[in-house]
CSV table of C-alpha atoms in Angstrom, one decimal:
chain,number,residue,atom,x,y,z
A,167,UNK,CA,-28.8,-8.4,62.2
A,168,UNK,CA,-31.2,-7.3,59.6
A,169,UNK,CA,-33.4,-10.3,58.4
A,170,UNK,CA,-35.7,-10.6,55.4
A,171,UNK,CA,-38.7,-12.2,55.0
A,172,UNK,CA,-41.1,-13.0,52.2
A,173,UNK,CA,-43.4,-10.3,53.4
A,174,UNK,CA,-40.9,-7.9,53.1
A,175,UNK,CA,-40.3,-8.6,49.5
A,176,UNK,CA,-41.8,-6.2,47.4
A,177,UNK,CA,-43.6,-8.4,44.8
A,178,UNK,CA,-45.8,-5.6,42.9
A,179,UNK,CA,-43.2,-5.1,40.3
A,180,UNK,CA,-43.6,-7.4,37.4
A,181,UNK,CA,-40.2,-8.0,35.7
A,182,UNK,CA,-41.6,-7.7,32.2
A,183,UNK,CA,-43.7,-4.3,33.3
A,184,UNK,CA,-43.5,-1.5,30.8
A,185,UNK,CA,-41.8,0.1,33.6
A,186,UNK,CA,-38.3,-1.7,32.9
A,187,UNK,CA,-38.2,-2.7,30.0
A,188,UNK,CA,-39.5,-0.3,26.8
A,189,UNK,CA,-42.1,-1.2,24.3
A,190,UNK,CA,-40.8,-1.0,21.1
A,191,UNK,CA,-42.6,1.3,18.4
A,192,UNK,CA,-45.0,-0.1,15.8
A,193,UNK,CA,-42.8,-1.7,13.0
A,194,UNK,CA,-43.7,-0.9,9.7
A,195,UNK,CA,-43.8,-4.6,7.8
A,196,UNK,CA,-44.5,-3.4,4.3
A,197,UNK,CA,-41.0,-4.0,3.4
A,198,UNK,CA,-38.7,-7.9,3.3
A,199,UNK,CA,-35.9,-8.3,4.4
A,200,UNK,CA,-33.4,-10.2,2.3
A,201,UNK,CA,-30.4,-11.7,3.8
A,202,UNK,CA,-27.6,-12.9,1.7
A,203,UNK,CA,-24.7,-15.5,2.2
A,204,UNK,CA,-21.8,-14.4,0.9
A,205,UNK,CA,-19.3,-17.1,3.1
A,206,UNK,CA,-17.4,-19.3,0.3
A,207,UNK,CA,-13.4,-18.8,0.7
A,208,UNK,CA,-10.8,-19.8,-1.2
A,209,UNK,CA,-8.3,-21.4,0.8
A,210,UNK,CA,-4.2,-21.0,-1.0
A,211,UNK,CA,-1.7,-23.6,0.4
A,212,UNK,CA,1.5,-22.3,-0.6
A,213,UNK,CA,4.8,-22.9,0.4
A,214,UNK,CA,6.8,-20.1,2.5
A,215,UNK,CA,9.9,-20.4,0.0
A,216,UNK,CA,7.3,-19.8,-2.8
A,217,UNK,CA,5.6,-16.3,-0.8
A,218,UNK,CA,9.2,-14.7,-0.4
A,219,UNK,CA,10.0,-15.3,-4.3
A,220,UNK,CA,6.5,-13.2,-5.6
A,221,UNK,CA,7.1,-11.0,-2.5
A,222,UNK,CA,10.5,-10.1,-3.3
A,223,UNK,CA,9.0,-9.5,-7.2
A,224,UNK,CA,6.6,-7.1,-6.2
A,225,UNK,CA,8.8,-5.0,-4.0
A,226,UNK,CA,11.1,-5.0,-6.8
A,227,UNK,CA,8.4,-3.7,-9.1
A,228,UNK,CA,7.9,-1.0,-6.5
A,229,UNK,CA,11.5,-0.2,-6.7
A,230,UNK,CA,11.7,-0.1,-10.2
A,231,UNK,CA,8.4,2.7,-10.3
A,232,UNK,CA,10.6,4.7,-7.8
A,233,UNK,CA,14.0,5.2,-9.2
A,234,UNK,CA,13.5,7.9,-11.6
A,235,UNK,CA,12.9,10.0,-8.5
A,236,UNK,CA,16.2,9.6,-7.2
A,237,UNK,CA,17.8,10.4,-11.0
A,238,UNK,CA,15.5,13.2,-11.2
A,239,UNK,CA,16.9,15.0,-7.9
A,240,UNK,CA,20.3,14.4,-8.8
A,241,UNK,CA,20.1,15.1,-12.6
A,242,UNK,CA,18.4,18.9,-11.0
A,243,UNK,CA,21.3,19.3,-9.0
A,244,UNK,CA,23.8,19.4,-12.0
A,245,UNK,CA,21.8,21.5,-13.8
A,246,UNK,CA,21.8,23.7,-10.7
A,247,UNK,CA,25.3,23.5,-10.4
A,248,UNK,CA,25.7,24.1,-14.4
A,249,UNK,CA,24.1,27.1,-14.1
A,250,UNK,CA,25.0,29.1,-10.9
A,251,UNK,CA,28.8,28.2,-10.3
A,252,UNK,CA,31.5,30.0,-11.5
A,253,UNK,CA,34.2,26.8,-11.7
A,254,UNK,CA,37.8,27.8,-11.1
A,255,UNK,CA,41.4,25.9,-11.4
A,256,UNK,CA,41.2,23.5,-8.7
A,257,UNK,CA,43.3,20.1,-8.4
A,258,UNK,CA,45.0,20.9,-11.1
A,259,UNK,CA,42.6,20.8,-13.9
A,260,UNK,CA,41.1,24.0,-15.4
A,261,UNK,CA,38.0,25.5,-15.0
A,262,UNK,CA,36.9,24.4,-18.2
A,263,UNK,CA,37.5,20.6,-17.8
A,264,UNK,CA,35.6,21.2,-14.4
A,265,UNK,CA,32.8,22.6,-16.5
A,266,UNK,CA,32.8,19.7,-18.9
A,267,UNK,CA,32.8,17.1,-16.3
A,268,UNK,CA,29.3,18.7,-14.6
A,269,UNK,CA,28.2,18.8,-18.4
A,270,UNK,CA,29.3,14.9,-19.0
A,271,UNK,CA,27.7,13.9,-15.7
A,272,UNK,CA,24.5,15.7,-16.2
A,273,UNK,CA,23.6,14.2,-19.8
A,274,UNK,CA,24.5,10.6,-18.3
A,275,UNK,CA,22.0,11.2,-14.9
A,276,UNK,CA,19.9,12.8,-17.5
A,277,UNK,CA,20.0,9.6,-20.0
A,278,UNK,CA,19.9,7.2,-16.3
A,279,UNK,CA,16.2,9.3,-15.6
A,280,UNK,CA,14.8,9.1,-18.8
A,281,UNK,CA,15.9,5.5,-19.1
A,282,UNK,CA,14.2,4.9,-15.1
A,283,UNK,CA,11.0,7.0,-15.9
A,284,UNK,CA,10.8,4.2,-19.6
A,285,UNK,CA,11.7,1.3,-17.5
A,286,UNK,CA,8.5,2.8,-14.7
A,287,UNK,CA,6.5,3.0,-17.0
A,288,UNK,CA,6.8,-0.4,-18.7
A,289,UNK,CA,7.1,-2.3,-15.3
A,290,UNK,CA,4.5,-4.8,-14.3
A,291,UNK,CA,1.8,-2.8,-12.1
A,292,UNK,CA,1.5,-5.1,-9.2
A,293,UNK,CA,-2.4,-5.1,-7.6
A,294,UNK,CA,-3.4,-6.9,-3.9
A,295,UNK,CA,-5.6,-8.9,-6.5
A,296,UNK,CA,-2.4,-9.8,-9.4
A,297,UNK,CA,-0.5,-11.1,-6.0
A,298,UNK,CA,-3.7,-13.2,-5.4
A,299,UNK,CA,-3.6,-14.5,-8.7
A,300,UNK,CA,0.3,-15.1,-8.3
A,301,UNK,CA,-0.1,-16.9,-5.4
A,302,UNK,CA,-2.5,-19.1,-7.4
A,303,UNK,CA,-0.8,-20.3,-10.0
A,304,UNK,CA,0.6,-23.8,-10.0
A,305,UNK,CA,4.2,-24.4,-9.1
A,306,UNK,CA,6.4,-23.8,-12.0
């Protein structure tokens, strides 16, 4: 059994010798230090009822910016269609009542994208900061 006494402790090393722990380098002082507090919140009570009805606004709003998009892709695929097929007597109407049903839907998607890229353009541009301010507005 190996036993230790005080006179085997090694007691030469000081715990705060420059040994263990560094010295840190001359600090240059001719500067301040300014430390701010920026901790004031503003706390919003709100009801949950009241978070899913400006929620369900804003996605909405998102919606609404979108839609042309989808009007857009179809109103391009008329015209594609317009212009490369060759239409044919088929289900018993002619080729050229085919033709003017790809003519009649292509001006209506093209009148539902114009009226979607208006309607994205007028909509409400919803902000992290507008949702704040939503959020706190006294009930209406």
């Amino acid at each position: 059994m190996n036993t230790m006494n005080k006179s085997n402790i090694d007691t030469s090393s000081d715990i705060n010798s420059t040994k263990l722990i560094p010295q840190p380098a001359a600090i240059s002082t001719d500067r301040e230090d300014n430390f701010y507090h920026n901790t004031k919140q503003d706390i919003i009570i709100i009801t949950q009822d009241r978070i899913k009805i400006i929620l369900t606004e804003y996605i909405a709003q998102i919606e609404k910016k979108k839609e042309w998009i989808s009007w857009i892709g179809t109103a391009i695929t008329l015209l594609i269609v317009l212009v490369t097929t060759d239409t044919k007597n088929i289900f018993g109407l002619s080729a050229s009542v085919w033709t003017a049903v790809f003519i009649i839907s292509f001006l209506v998607v093209l009148f539902c994208t114009l009226k979607a890229i208006f309607v994205a353009f007028k909509s409400k541009t919803y902000t992290i900061d507008s949702i704040i301010r939503e959020m706190k507005k006294p009930n209406q």
